[in-house]
Amino acid sequence: MWDFETDPEYQADLDWVTDFVREEVEPLQYVIPHVLDLDDPVRQALIPPLQQQVKDRGLWATHLGPDLGGKGHGQVKLALLNEILGAVPIAPIVFGCQAPDSGNAEILAHYGTAEHKRTYLQPLLDGNIFSCFSMTEPQGGSDPKEFTTSAVLDGDEWVINGEKWFSSNARYAEFLIVMVVTEPDAAPYQQQSMIIVPITTPGVEILRNVGHGFGDQDGTHAYIRYNDVRVAQENLLGGRGEAFVVAQTRLGGGRIHHAMRTVGMARAALEMMCERAVSRRTQGELLSKKQLVQEMVAESWIDLEQFRLLVLQTAWKIDRYQDYKRVRGDISAVKAAMPGVLHRIASRALQVHGSLGITEEMPFMGMISNAYHLGLADGPTEVHKVTLARTLLSQATPTEGLFPTTHRPAAREAAVAKYADVLAHAGRPA
Ligand SMILES: Cc1cc2nc3c(=O)[nH]c(=O)nc-3n(C[C@H](O)[C@H](O)[C@H](O)COP(=O)(O)OP(=O)(O)OC[C@H]3O[C@@H](n4cnc5c(N)ncnc54)[C@H](O)[C@@H]3O)c2cc1C
């Protein structure tokens, strides 16, 4: 079976989502400054009714299995949905599939106790609270083996000390999932554990909320200090020393979900580029008549379609194998390709818009800044290229002889020997 079509029933849902996002969700970004701010009365008046419409339509948190209140649609259908949501940054909140909450829900579902699920998972799935994944530290991000934030058991409580950097959405989160060293004497990948910390726990100190790019003073990436933070022993998520295994559960899905949304954002940039090209005149003709502009349009389409197929095929493999380890190389390929695709397409769209393109009146600078975000968050591009390369190289076999197995002289010799009778019959010399 080899099929590129969406089934008509789901296509009808996607058509509904396209109209709904354009008409009901997109305008909200101009009246709601922080979509996660549950204390904003405008946000509270406008977002929950839309979330209810999504729930009524059966499209809320569809990536989750029915046991968690979702539809269990899997990754391919989620990809097709996320392509639409990706063009509007607040849309995933309205559909209950935003990062980092979707990944955090995934690990709570996998490793949480009944109490964790009742207290944290259910309200998260209902869209009533937000969460934060607190892993990166000021002195080390790409290599988690550099982390030093520690938790020591004192009676029946963990006591946490250390600093975390770029803990996104901590200021709006009800709880943090913190990666901490609990087994300092174990092997490097068994030293750390995950612990749930309610944000109001004494000793959790947000030193500042860091923004990124231009004009993002009011940031959402927290620099946090944990000062003798005490939580119950039961707040351990997964086993002691299992943080790396737990983290992989959320990061695999998280990376591909970002890629699905990136398809939507890059497509929006391409559409804007085309609209501008057929609207703006210079030297007596439309920009769309200039071959160098046509090249930008064509290159962007090629970039986008190649990337989209890679994302969809990887999503299909996740659904098919149900094993993130088996698709690790594929996800790393998607992750490594993603920033470049968005960066190139958004940059061309900016260029075609001229001076207007660089202003804050258009979204291109934000998209380009987002491309850098995608090249860092959930691991930098370099690390993912290495992961992919290692996967591919682990499947390669060394040759026994001096020359490659594809060396033409040897191949020719073998072919001549194989067809010696025919060649002799035709009177062709070997
Ligand atoms: C928008 C955004 C949101 C984020 N949200 C969160 C969050 O919610 N929670 C959280 O814990 N963290 C979060 N992060 C942090 C993110 O996980 C780290 O930025 C990432 O792991 C890289 O770590 P670092 O920034 O310390 O870079 P470093 O580790 O200092 O690396 C710097 C650079 O060194 C190079 N490099 C690193 N390793 C290698 C290698 N093996 N081979 C070759 N070159 C290499 C790469 O060019 C890399 O960009 C977020 C980051 C961003 C940008």
XYZ file of C-alpha atoms and ligand atoms in Angstrom:
483
model
C 0.000 0.000 0.000
C 1.319 3.421 -0.914
C -1.128 6.242 -0.479
C -0.834 10.021 -0.223
C -4.542 10.736 0.314
C -6.327 11.781 3.484
C -9.516 9.846 4.159
C -12.570 11.997 3.299
C -13.985 11.960 6.833
C -10.767 13.305 8.361
C -10.340 15.739 5.465
C -13.719 17.211 6.414
C -12.360 17.735 9.945
C -9.216 19.375 8.547
C -11.309 21.689 6.379
C -13.291 22.666 9.460
C -10.028 23.323 11.360
C -8.684 25.499 8.531
C -11.748 27.780 8.620
C -11.985 27.747 12.410
C -8.317 28.713 12.875
C -8.512 31.465 10.269
C -11.748 33.001 11.515
C -11.791 32.342 15.269
C -8.221 31.702 16.451
C -5.963 33.898 14.316
C -7.503 37.220 15.429
C -6.883 36.367 19.097
C -3.132 36.937 18.797
C -3.844 40.671 18.499
C -5.852 40.925 21.722
C -4.224 38.330 24.017
C -0.614 39.189 24.971
C 0.170 35.904 26.773
C -2.078 33.000 25.889
C -0.869 31.034 28.939
C -1.862 33.792 31.377
C -4.923 32.348 33.099
C -5.323 35.603 35.091
C -6.048 37.621 31.938
C -9.853 38.154 31.810
C -9.797 38.671 28.022
C -7.988 35.362 27.558
C -10.394 33.611 29.890
C -13.422 35.049 28.087
C -12.220 34.051 24.624
C -10.115 30.868 24.764
C -12.179 28.348 26.813
C -15.296 28.633 24.580
C -13.127 27.877 21.537
C -11.517 24.931 23.341
C -15.036 23.659 24.040
C -15.913 23.840 20.326
C -12.785 21.797 19.559
C -13.775 19.238 22.220
C -17.323 19.057 20.832
C -15.910 18.427 17.369
C -13.782 15.581 18.798
C -10.472 17.225 17.917
C -9.126 17.984 21.418
C -5.716 16.443 22.234
C -6.221 13.885 19.487
C -2.687 12.513 19.822
C -3.624 10.959 23.177
C -5.178 7.527 23.457
C -8.843 7.186 24.429
C -7.801 6.184 27.961
C -6.465 9.748 28.371
C -9.424 11.495 26.783
C -7.981 11.755 23.266
C -8.905 10.068 20.016
C -5.715 8.050 19.575
C -5.402 9.424 16.057
C -1.664 8.815 16.025
C 1.118 10.883 14.515
C 0.155 11.040 10.825
C -3.243 12.553 11.539
C -1.650 14.814 14.148
C 0.872 15.932 11.505
C -1.925 16.936 9.127
C -3.656 18.819 11.952
C -0.464 20.457 13.232
C 0.364 21.715 9.738
C -2.718 23.893 10.008
C -2.140 24.909 13.633
C 1.565 25.688 13.066
C 0.804 28.856 11.121
C -0.838 30.456 14.195
C 1.293 30.272 17.368
C -1.629 30.177 19.812
C -3.670 27.586 17.884
C -2.134 24.494 19.588
C -3.443 25.792 22.954
C -6.965 25.845 21.527
C -6.540 22.228 20.364
C -4.833 20.927 23.541
C -1.610 19.832 21.843
C 0.926 22.556 22.754
C 4.539 22.060 23.787
C 5.839 21.435 26.366
C 2.566 20.268 27.949
C 1.917 17.506 25.394
C 5.330 15.958 26.122
C 4.944 16.382 29.870
C 1.529 14.720 29.694
C 3.135 11.855 27.817
C 5.651 11.171 30.603
C 3.058 11.603 33.350
C 0.885 9.069 31.531
C 3.810 6.645 31.197
C 5.499 7.017 34.565
C 3.085 8.849 36.884
C 1.379 7.228 39.863
C -2.405 7.332 40.221
C -1.960 10.387 42.461
C 0.268 12.178 39.898
C -2.314 11.517 37.220
C -5.151 12.867 39.352
C -3.284 15.970 40.563
C -1.258 16.938 37.489
C -2.130 14.932 34.384
C -5.905 15.343 34.382
C -5.990 19.150 34.799
C -3.216 19.380 32.193
C -5.217 17.307 29.725
C -8.328 19.357 30.451
C -6.412 22.525 29.552
C -6.890 23.999 33.034
C -3.206 24.276 33.975
C 0.200 24.514 32.283
C 3.512 22.795 33.004
C 7.254 23.241 32.601
C 10.155 20.916 31.813
C 13.185 22.115 33.767
C 16.303 20.375 32.500
C 18.903 22.707 30.900
C 21.397 24.364 33.254
C 23.379 27.595 32.837
C 26.656 25.685 32.436
C 25.385 22.927 30.156
C 22.511 22.159 27.824
C 23.493 19.898 24.923
C 25.192 17.457 27.239
C 22.944 16.550 30.179
C 25.865 14.761 31.812
C 27.065 18.270 32.761
C 24.035 18.917 34.980
C 24.692 19.372 38.692
C 21.314 20.287 40.220
C 20.893 17.659 42.907
C 18.214 16.082 45.049
C 19.058 14.370 48.317
C 16.618 12.270 50.282
C 16.064 13.643 53.781
C 13.600 11.391 55.605
C 10.674 11.090 53.253
C 11.430 14.293 51.349
C 13.687 15.201 48.431
C 15.742 18.348 48.999
C 16.634 20.002 45.684
C 19.440 22.521 45.129
C 20.821 24.019 41.919
C 20.033 26.223 38.948
C 18.124 25.637 35.725
C 18.160 27.778 32.590
C 15.538 28.300 29.852
C 12.744 26.507 31.699
C 10.010 27.595 29.274
C 6.657 28.723 30.655
C 7.682 28.300 34.308
C 6.009 31.619 35.116
C 2.633 30.221 34.004
C 3.163 26.619 35.117
C 1.414 24.874 37.983
C 4.272 22.388 38.284
C 7.794 21.733 37.003
C 9.346 18.422 36.017
C 12.949 18.838 37.158
C 15.925 16.690 36.151
C 18.224 16.205 39.139
C 21.282 14.200 40.152
C 20.174 11.650 42.756
C 22.756 8.906 42.204
C 26.112 10.721 41.874
C 28.120 7.484 42.101
C 26.228 5.616 39.363
C 27.268 5.375 35.693
C 26.816 8.725 33.862
C 23.458 7.859 32.248
C 22.034 6.482 35.509
C 22.860 9.404 37.797
C 19.774 11.529 37.324
C 16.066 11.304 38.097
C 12.909 13.301 37.334
C 11.007 14.946 40.167
C 7.703 16.839 40.090
C 7.905 20.206 41.874
C 4.778 22.349 42.359
C 5.672 25.929 41.387
C 4.538 27.313 44.747
C 6.954 25.118 46.734
C 9.098 27.327 49.012
C 12.615 27.778 47.613
C 11.625 27.828 43.907
C 13.017 31.196 42.843
C 12.623 32.549 39.319
C 15.682 34.784 38.986
C 14.398 36.237 35.725
C 12.284 35.423 32.695
C 14.481 35.542 29.629
C 13.182 36.578 26.206
C 14.639 35.825 22.799
C 15.088 37.755 19.575
C 14.254 41.425 19.303
C 11.601 43.109 21.421
C 10.905 40.089 23.619
C 11.708 41.740 26.950
C 8.769 40.084 28.657
C 10.205 36.596 28.249
C 8.880 33.188 29.195
C 12.117 31.190 29.558
C 12.891 31.096 33.261
C 16.282 31.164 34.904
C 15.415 29.314 38.111
C 17.258 28.697 41.337
C 16.169 25.798 43.531
C 17.074 26.665 47.141
C 16.537 23.730 49.522
C 13.271 22.918 47.751
C 11.493 20.127 49.637
C 8.982 17.805 47.976
C 7.567 14.434 48.970
C 9.521 11.307 48.099
C 6.518 10.203 46.022
C 7.107 13.113 43.607
C 9.749 11.002 41.864
C 8.609 10.397 38.264
C 9.867 7.010 37.080
C 12.597 5.154 38.972
C 15.730 6.526 40.598
C 18.406 7.122 37.955
C 15.890 6.824 35.093
C 15.796 10.480 33.986
C 17.399 9.813 30.599
C 14.849 7.125 29.764
C 11.971 9.318 30.952
C 13.280 12.341 28.982
C 13.444 10.337 25.756
C 9.753 9.473 26.127
C 8.845 13.136 25.763
C 11.599 14.398 23.482
C 10.979 12.015 20.572
C 7.353 13.108 20.257
C 8.135 16.740 21.060
C 10.645 17.028 18.218
C 8.378 15.639 15.539
C 5.463 17.791 16.775
C 7.613 20.936 16.351
C 8.418 19.767 12.819
C 4.740 19.323 11.966
C 4.001 22.883 13.089
C 7.069 24.148 11.204
C 5.559 22.825 7.968
C 2.565 25.080 8.640
C 4.674 28.114 9.434
C 6.918 27.678 6.382
C 3.881 27.155 4.171
C 2.381 30.402 5.473
C 5.640 32.216 4.568
C 5.575 30.744 1.055
C 1.946 31.794 0.566
C 2.800 35.341 1.646
C 5.796 35.344 -0.706
C 3.602 34.321 -3.651
C 0.903 36.858 -2.823
C 3.472 39.648 -2.682
C 5.154 38.517 -5.886
C 1.918 38.730 -7.863
C 0.959 42.070 -6.246
C 4.065 44.266 -6.249
C 5.407 45.987 -9.367
C 8.891 47.129 -10.212
C 10.408 48.300 -13.512
C 7.040 48.094 -15.187
C 6.204 44.517 -14.259
C 5.184 42.341 -11.358
C 7.861 40.842 -9.110
C 6.495 37.444 -10.128
C 7.831 38.066 -13.656
C 11.432 38.316 -12.408
C 13.237 35.021 -12.811
C 15.283 35.487 -9.642
C 12.038 35.924 -7.695
C 10.605 32.878 -9.432
C 13.673 30.971 -8.311
C 12.989 31.949 -4.687
C 9.408 30.690 -5.017
C 10.477 27.432 -6.651
C 13.314 26.741 -4.184
C 10.934 27.386 -1.286
C 8.341 24.967 -2.608
C 10.991 22.285 -3.123
C 12.367 22.850 0.397
C 8.903 22.674 1.907
C 7.610 19.632 0.045
C 10.752 17.567 0.663
C 10.608 18.408 4.354
C 6.874 17.721 4.591
C 7.266 14.269 3.085
C 10.088 13.478 5.512
C 7.927 14.604 8.448
C 4.907 12.600 7.290
C 6.955 9.490 6.610
C 8.569 9.726 10.045
C 5.130 10.190 11.634
C 3.967 7.099 9.746
C 6.929 5.106 11.038
C 6.148 6.148 14.629
C 2.558 4.937 14.206
C 3.693 1.786 12.467
C 6.450 0.673 14.846
C 5.224 2.255 18.105
C 8.874 2.435 19.140
C 10.683 5.776 19.324
C 14.062 4.031 19.549
C 13.549 2.473 16.129
C 12.850 5.879 14.548
C 15.494 7.825 16.463
C 17.593 8.457 13.333
C 14.525 9.556 11.346
C 13.473 12.004 14.069
C 17.019 13.396 14.234
C 16.947 13.884 10.451
C 13.691 15.820 10.736
C 15.056 17.838 13.663
C 18.276 18.704 11.808
C 16.468 19.692 8.589
C 13.772 21.795 10.286
C 15.632 25.037 11.207
C 17.198 25.401 7.755
C 13.905 24.896 5.929
C 12.107 27.547 7.971
C 15.080 29.916 7.892
C 15.469 29.735 4.113
C 11.782 30.092 3.275
C 11.114 32.888 5.798
C 14.251 34.756 4.634
C 13.155 34.582 0.995
C 9.656 35.737 1.946
C 11.175 38.640 3.862
C 13.375 39.548 0.877
C 10.452 39.542 -1.561
C 8.574 41.916 0.777
C 11.494 44.377 0.734
C 11.658 46.884 3.593
C 8.171 45.881 4.728
C 9.447 42.350 5.226
C 11.919 43.310 7.909
C 9.422 45.282 10.004
C 7.437 44.047 12.956
C 4.344 44.642 10.805
C 5.108 41.325 9.089
C 5.922 38.000 10.797
C 9.167 37.108 9.008
C 11.696 38.261 11.606
C 9.739 36.277 14.199
C 9.852 33.208 11.948
C 13.595 33.569 11.405
C 14.138 33.903 15.157
C 11.953 30.817 15.546
C 14.238 28.939 13.150
C 17.110 29.517 15.592
C 14.859 28.340 18.417
C 14.202 25.116 16.458
C 17.934 24.598 15.941
C 18.567 24.655 19.700
C 15.548 23.546 21.738
C 15.368 19.766 22.259
C 19.055 19.512 21.305
C 21.155 21.466 18.780
C 21.281 20.535 15.107
C 24.872 19.302 15.355
C 23.954 16.680 17.950
C 21.069 15.415 15.803
C 23.282 15.165 12.730
C 25.683 13.064 14.786
C 22.811 10.845 15.985
C 21.623 10.300 12.414
C 25.113 9.655 11.110
C 25.806 7.135 13.886
C 22.544 5.318 13.108
C 23.448 5.063 9.442
C 27.063 4.105 10.084
C 26.048 1.401 12.571
C 24.221 -0.301 9.687
C 27.227 -0.211 7.348
C 29.546 -3.243 6.947
C 33.310 -2.838 6.408
C 34.774 -4.440 3.280
C 37.104 -7.383 3.652
C 39.274 -6.513 0.671
C 41.373 -3.475 -0.151
C 38.854 -1.951 -2.570
C 35.156 -1.098 -2.049
C 32.568 -3.795 -2.867
C 31.327 -1.488 -5.638
C 34.796 -1.158 -7.220
C 34.096 -1.254 -10.972
C 36.996 -3.469 -12.114
C 35.945 -6.248 -9.716
C 32.276 -5.838 -10.658
C 33.184 -6.030 -14.335
C 35.267 -9.154 -13.792
C 32.358 -10.832 -11.981
C 29.905 -9.853 -14.732
C 32.186 -11.193 -17.445
C 32.551 -14.490 -15.562
C 28.765 -14.717 -15.037
C 27.937 -14.160 -18.701
C 31.031 -15.915 -20.158
C 28.922 -18.327 -22.297
C 26.843 -15.567 -23.848
C 29.882 -13.387 -24.508
C 31.769 -16.333 -26.083
C 28.741 -17.222 -28.229
C 28.553 -13.621 -29.469
C 32.257 -13.663 -30.200
C 32.895 -10.796 -27.845
C 36.303 -10.951 -26.157
C 36.300 -10.965 -22.354
C 13.262 28.620 22.635
C 13.909 27.609 23.525
C 13.136 26.952 24.470
C 13.741 26.039 25.344
N 12.970 25.443 26.306
C 13.558 24.634 27.213
C 12.775 24.048 28.276
O 11.561 24.247 28.361
N 13.410 23.300 29.206
C 14.755 23.062 29.142
O 15.260 22.356 30.019
N 15.518 23.588 28.150
C 14.956 24.373 27.195
N 15.721 24.943 26.194
C 17.157 24.738 26.201
C 17.641 23.787 25.138
O 17.310 22.470 25.465
C 19.142 24.038 24.994
O 19.310 25.317 24.417
C 19.846 22.998 24.164
O 19.864 21.735 24.791
C 21.305 23.418 23.892
O 21.962 23.695 25.094
P 22.737 25.086 25.286
O 21.821 26.187 24.908
O 23.296 25.111 26.652
O 23.891 25.050 24.229
P 25.364 24.439 24.435
O 25.271 23.096 25.052
O 26.187 25.473 25.097
O 25.825 24.291 22.944
C 26.163 25.434 22.168
C 26.483 25.013 20.764
O 27.581 24.127 20.747
C 27.479 23.260 19.626
N 27.461 21.874 20.081
C 26.946 21.384 21.228
N 27.117 20.047 21.298
C 27.773 19.673 20.181
C 28.253 18.435 19.662
N 28.069 17.281 20.332
N 28.896 18.444 18.457
C 29.089 19.612 17.787
N 28.649 20.798 18.225
C 28.002 20.852 19.398
C 26.165 23.596 18.918
O 26.401 24.523 17.893
C 25.370 24.256 20.039
O 24.340 25.110 19.563
C 15.146 25.796 25.279
C 15.896 26.449 24.296
C 15.308 27.350 23.430
C 16.174 28.051 22.420
